[in-house]
Amino acid sequence: MNFITKSFSELTTSELYQILQLRSEVFVVEQDCVYQDLDFKDQKALHVFGFKNDKIIAYTRLFKPGDYFDNSSIGRVVVAASERKYGYGFHLMEASIKAIEDHFNSSKITISAQVYLTKFYNSLRFNKVGEEYLEDGIPHIRMDRD
């Protein structure tokens, strides 16, 4: 799968719609979590996404150092449920890490990870920092990559 990185203003209407649909499908419906996904942070972010059969099935948004953490950050990590068995999450994160290195000239990255994905993020050299906390009712942990 090839991944594309775009700023908010570079996204087409169709791409934006597909991204928001995927995020809603997973974070609101699948995870049964009512929260405000449209948070006015997308306009600051770089958006990394991958297509399969002309449909966006994997996505993250990236922030430069200082936007939300001292480090660069990756958020809204999502792969469509039907596509998770193919390892796209790992490739999505690799593409996101590379995009941070290329666009922000940074290698230090912070994420707010759902606790059940700790081993997955460990495999990408992220390490737990601090204690678990609830974010939108779901257990999370800060993880950093140096």
mmCIF file of C-alpha atoms in Angstrom:
data_model
loop_
_atom_site.group_PDB
_atom_site.id
_atom_site.type_symbol
_atom_site.label_atom_id
_atom_site.label_comp_id
_atom_site.label_asym_id
_atom_site.label_seq_id
_atom_site.Cartn_x
_atom_site.Cartn_y
_atom_site.Cartn_z
ATOM 1 C CA MET A 1 0.000 0.000 0.000
ATOM 2 C CA ASN A 2 1.210 3.467 -0.835
ATOM 3 C CA PHE A 3 0.652 6.258 1.646
ATOM 4 C CA ILE A 4 0.006 9.890 0.782
ATOM 5 C CA THR A 5 0.793 12.866 3.023
ATOM 6 C CA LYS A 6 -1.120 16.118 2.598
ATOM 7 C CA SER A 7 -1.818 19.293 4.505
ATOM 8 C CA PHE A 8 -5.455 20.084 5.276
ATOM 9 C CA SER A 9 -5.711 22.579 2.418
ATOM 10 C CA GLU A 10 -4.378 19.969 -0.043
ATOM 11 C CA LEU A 11 -7.059 17.394 0.794
ATOM 12 C CA THR A 12 -9.793 16.981 -1.782
ATOM 13 C CA THR A 13 -13.396 17.077 -0.617
ATOM 14 C CA SER A 14 -13.673 13.340 -1.306
ATOM 15 C CA GLU A 15 -10.504 12.552 0.695
ATOM 16 C CA LEU A 16 -11.681 14.635 3.653
ATOM 17 C CA TYR A 17 -15.107 12.985 3.588
ATOM 18 C CA GLN A 18 -13.569 9.486 3.495
ATOM 19 C CA ILE A 19 -11.176 10.335 6.341
ATOM 20 C CA LEU A 20 -13.961 11.670 8.548
ATOM 21 C CA GLN A 21 -16.170 8.689 7.683
ATOM 22 C CA LEU A 22 -13.396 6.224 8.633
ATOM 23 C CA ARG A 23 -12.652 8.015 11.895
ATOM 24 C CA SER A 24 -16.357 8.068 12.794
ATOM 25 C CA GLU A 25 -16.821 4.417 11.803
ATOM 26 C CA VAL A 26 -14.047 3.261 14.145
ATOM 27 C CA PHE A 27 -13.781 5.789 16.965
ATOM 28 C CA VAL A 28 -17.492 6.558 17.433
ATOM 29 C CA VAL A 29 -19.422 3.505 16.199
ATOM 30 C CA GLU A 30 -17.045 0.534 16.635
ATOM 31 C CA GLN A 31 -15.577 1.768 19.932
ATOM 32 C CA ASP A 32 -18.984 2.999 21.109
ATOM 33 C CA CYS A 33 -17.488 6.315 22.180
ATOM 34 C CA VAL A 34 -19.404 9.549 21.888
ATOM 35 C CA TYR A 35 -16.871 12.348 21.504
ATOM 36 C CA GLN A 36 -16.216 15.433 19.394
ATOM 37 C CA ASP A 37 -13.971 14.211 16.566
ATOM 38 C CA LEU A 38 -14.148 17.504 14.670
ATOM 39 C CA ASP A 39 -11.888 19.496 16.984
ATOM 40 C CA PHE A 40 -10.363 22.162 14.688
ATOM 41 C CA LYS A 41 -6.971 20.423 14.961
ATOM 42 C CA ASP A 42 -7.186 18.939 11.453
ATOM 43 C CA GLN A 43 -6.364 22.331 9.942
ATOM 44 C CA LYS A 44 -2.936 22.310 11.700
ATOM 45 C CA ALA A 45 -2.166 18.675 10.942
ATOM 46 C CA LEU A 46 -0.483 16.747 8.181
ATOM 47 C CA HIS A 47 -2.671 13.861 7.084
ATOM 48 C CA VAL A 48 -1.243 10.452 6.145
ATOM 49 C CA PHE A 49 -3.566 7.985 4.461
ATOM 50 C CA GLY A 50 -3.554 4.843 2.398
ATOM 51 C CA PHE A 51 -5.976 3.660 -0.278
ATOM 52 C CA LYS A 52 -7.197 0.211 -1.220
ATOM 53 C CA ASN A 53 -9.544 -0.133 -4.202
ATOM 54 C CA ASP A 54 -9.970 3.665 -4.343
ATOM 55 C CA LYS A 55 -11.082 3.812 -0.697
ATOM 56 C CA ILE A 56 -9.136 5.262 2.236
ATOM 57 C CA ILE A 57 -8.656 2.390 4.695
ATOM 58 C CA ALA A 58 -5.794 3.707 6.881
ATOM 59 C CA TYR A 59 -5.131 7.145 8.352
ATOM 60 C CA THR A 60 -3.176 9.233 10.877
ATOM 61 C CA ARG A 61 -2.749 12.917 11.548
ATOM 62 C CA LEU A 62 0.600 14.444 12.468
ATOM 63 C CA PHE A 63 1.610 17.536 14.413
ATOM 64 C CA LYS A 64 4.922 19.352 14.534
ATOM 65 C CA PRO A 65 6.857 19.787 17.792
ATOM 66 C CA GLY A 66 5.197 22.289 20.075
ATOM 67 C CA ASP A 67 1.681 22.015 18.609
ATOM 68 C CA TYR A 68 0.417 19.722 21.390
ATOM 69 C CA PHE A 69 3.494 18.126 22.938
ATOM 70 C CA ASP A 70 7.134 19.192 23.091
ATOM 71 C CA ASN A 71 7.745 16.425 20.546
ATOM 72 C CA SER A 72 6.073 15.812 17.211
ATOM 73 C CA SER A 73 2.960 13.718 17.606
ATOM 74 C CA ILE A 74 0.809 11.180 15.804
ATOM 75 C CA GLY A 75 -2.905 10.872 16.475
ATOM 76 C CA ARG A 76 -6.170 9.461 15.162
ATOM 77 C CA VAL A 77 -4.377 6.247 14.149
ATOM 78 C CA VAL A 78 -7.005 4.164 12.392
ATOM 79 C CA VAL A 79 -7.317 1.218 10.024
ATOM 80 C CA ALA A 80 -10.691 -0.030 8.797
ATOM 81 C CA ALA A 81 -11.774 -3.118 10.769
ATOM 82 C CA SER A 82 -11.947 -5.310 7.665
ATOM 83 C CA GLU A 83 -8.335 -4.446 6.757
ATOM 84 C CA ARG A 84 -6.513 -4.908 10.101
ATOM 85 C CA LYS A 85 -5.492 -8.515 9.447
ATOM 86 C CA TYR A 86 -3.103 -7.404 6.684
ATOM 87 C CA GLY A 87 -0.634 -5.493 8.881
ATOM 88 C CA TYR A 88 -1.525 -2.095 7.452
ATOM 89 C CA GLY A 89 -1.362 -0.501 10.915
ATOM 90 C CA PHE A 90 2.367 -1.185 11.134
ATOM 91 C CA HIS A 91 2.975 0.204 7.638
ATOM 92 C CA LEU A 92 0.782 3.219 8.396
ATOM 93 C CA MET A 93 2.844 4.010 11.482
ATOM 94 C CA GLU A 94 6.123 3.548 9.584
ATOM 95 C CA ALA A 95 4.876 5.970 6.910
ATOM 96 C CA SER A 96 3.778 8.430 9.607
ATOM 97 C CA ILE A 97 7.150 8.288 11.383
ATOM 98 C CA LYS A 98 8.922 8.872 8.064
ATOM 99 C CA ALA A 99 6.609 11.806 7.258
ATOM 100 C CA ILE A 100 7.468 13.398 10.618
ATOM 101 C CA GLU A 101 11.176 12.970 9.894
ATOM 102 C CA ASP A 102 10.792 14.388 6.366
ATOM 103 C CA HIS A 103 8.385 17.271 7.051
ATOM 104 C CA PHE A 104 9.323 18.302 10.599
ATOM 105 C CA ASN A 105 12.994 17.239 10.667
ATOM 106 C CA SER A 106 12.226 15.520 13.943
ATOM 107 C CA SER A 107 12.641 12.019 15.313
ATOM 108 C CA LYS A 108 11.159 12.461 18.799
ATOM 109 C CA ILE A 109 7.474 11.546 18.726
ATOM 110 C CA THR A 110 4.762 11.402 21.398
ATOM 111 C CA ILE A 111 1.496 9.512 21.107
ATOM 112 C CA SER A 112 -1.523 9.041 23.352
ATOM 113 C CA ALA A 113 -1.980 5.300 22.857
ATOM 114 C CA GLN A 114 -4.934 3.143 23.740
ATOM 115 C CA VAL A 115 -3.546 0.831 26.438
ATOM 116 C CA TYR A 116 -4.504 -2.384 24.636
ATOM 117 C CA LEU A 117 -2.165 -1.367 21.781
ATOM 118 C CA THR A 118 0.944 -0.934 23.979
ATOM 119 C CA LYS A 119 2.751 -3.990 22.534
ATOM 120 C CA PHE A 120 2.005 -2.842 18.989
ATOM 121 C CA TYR A 121 3.561 0.577 19.678
ATOM 122 C CA ASN A 122 6.486 -1.038 21.543
ATOM 123 C CA SER A 123 7.272 -2.887 18.295
ATOM 124 C CA LEU A 124 7.687 0.557 16.688
ATOM 125 C CA ARG A 125 10.100 1.687 19.457
ATOM 126 C CA PHE A 126 7.575 3.675 21.504
ATOM 127 C CA ASN A 127 7.945 3.430 25.287
ATOM 128 C CA LYS A 128 5.420 4.094 28.047
ATOM 129 C CA VAL A 129 5.742 7.363 29.950
ATOM 130 C CA GLY A 130 3.817 7.958 33.174
ATOM 131 C CA GLU A 131 0.563 6.452 34.315
ATOM 132 C CA GLU A 132 -2.542 5.332 32.455
ATOM 133 C CA TYR A 133 -5.376 7.847 32.082
ATOM 134 C CA LEU A 134 -8.857 7.932 30.622
ATOM 135 C CA GLU A 135 -9.396 9.776 27.367
ATOM 136 C CA ASP A 136 -13.023 9.820 26.218
ATOM 137 C CA GLY A 137 -13.680 6.919 28.613
ATOM 138 C CA ILE A 138 -10.959 4.693 27.080
ATOM 139 C CA PRO A 139 -7.712 3.798 28.952
ATOM 140 C CA HIS A 140 -4.698 5.505 27.339
ATOM 141 C CA ILE A 141 -0.998 5.873 28.079
ATOM 142 C CA ARG A 142 1.520 8.412 26.824
ATOM 143 C CA MET A 143 4.237 6.794 24.755
ATOM 144 C CA ASP A 144 7.405 8.432 23.416
ATOM 145 C CA ARG A 145 9.836 7.478 20.670
ATOM 146 C CA ASP A 146 13.307 9.014 20.690
#
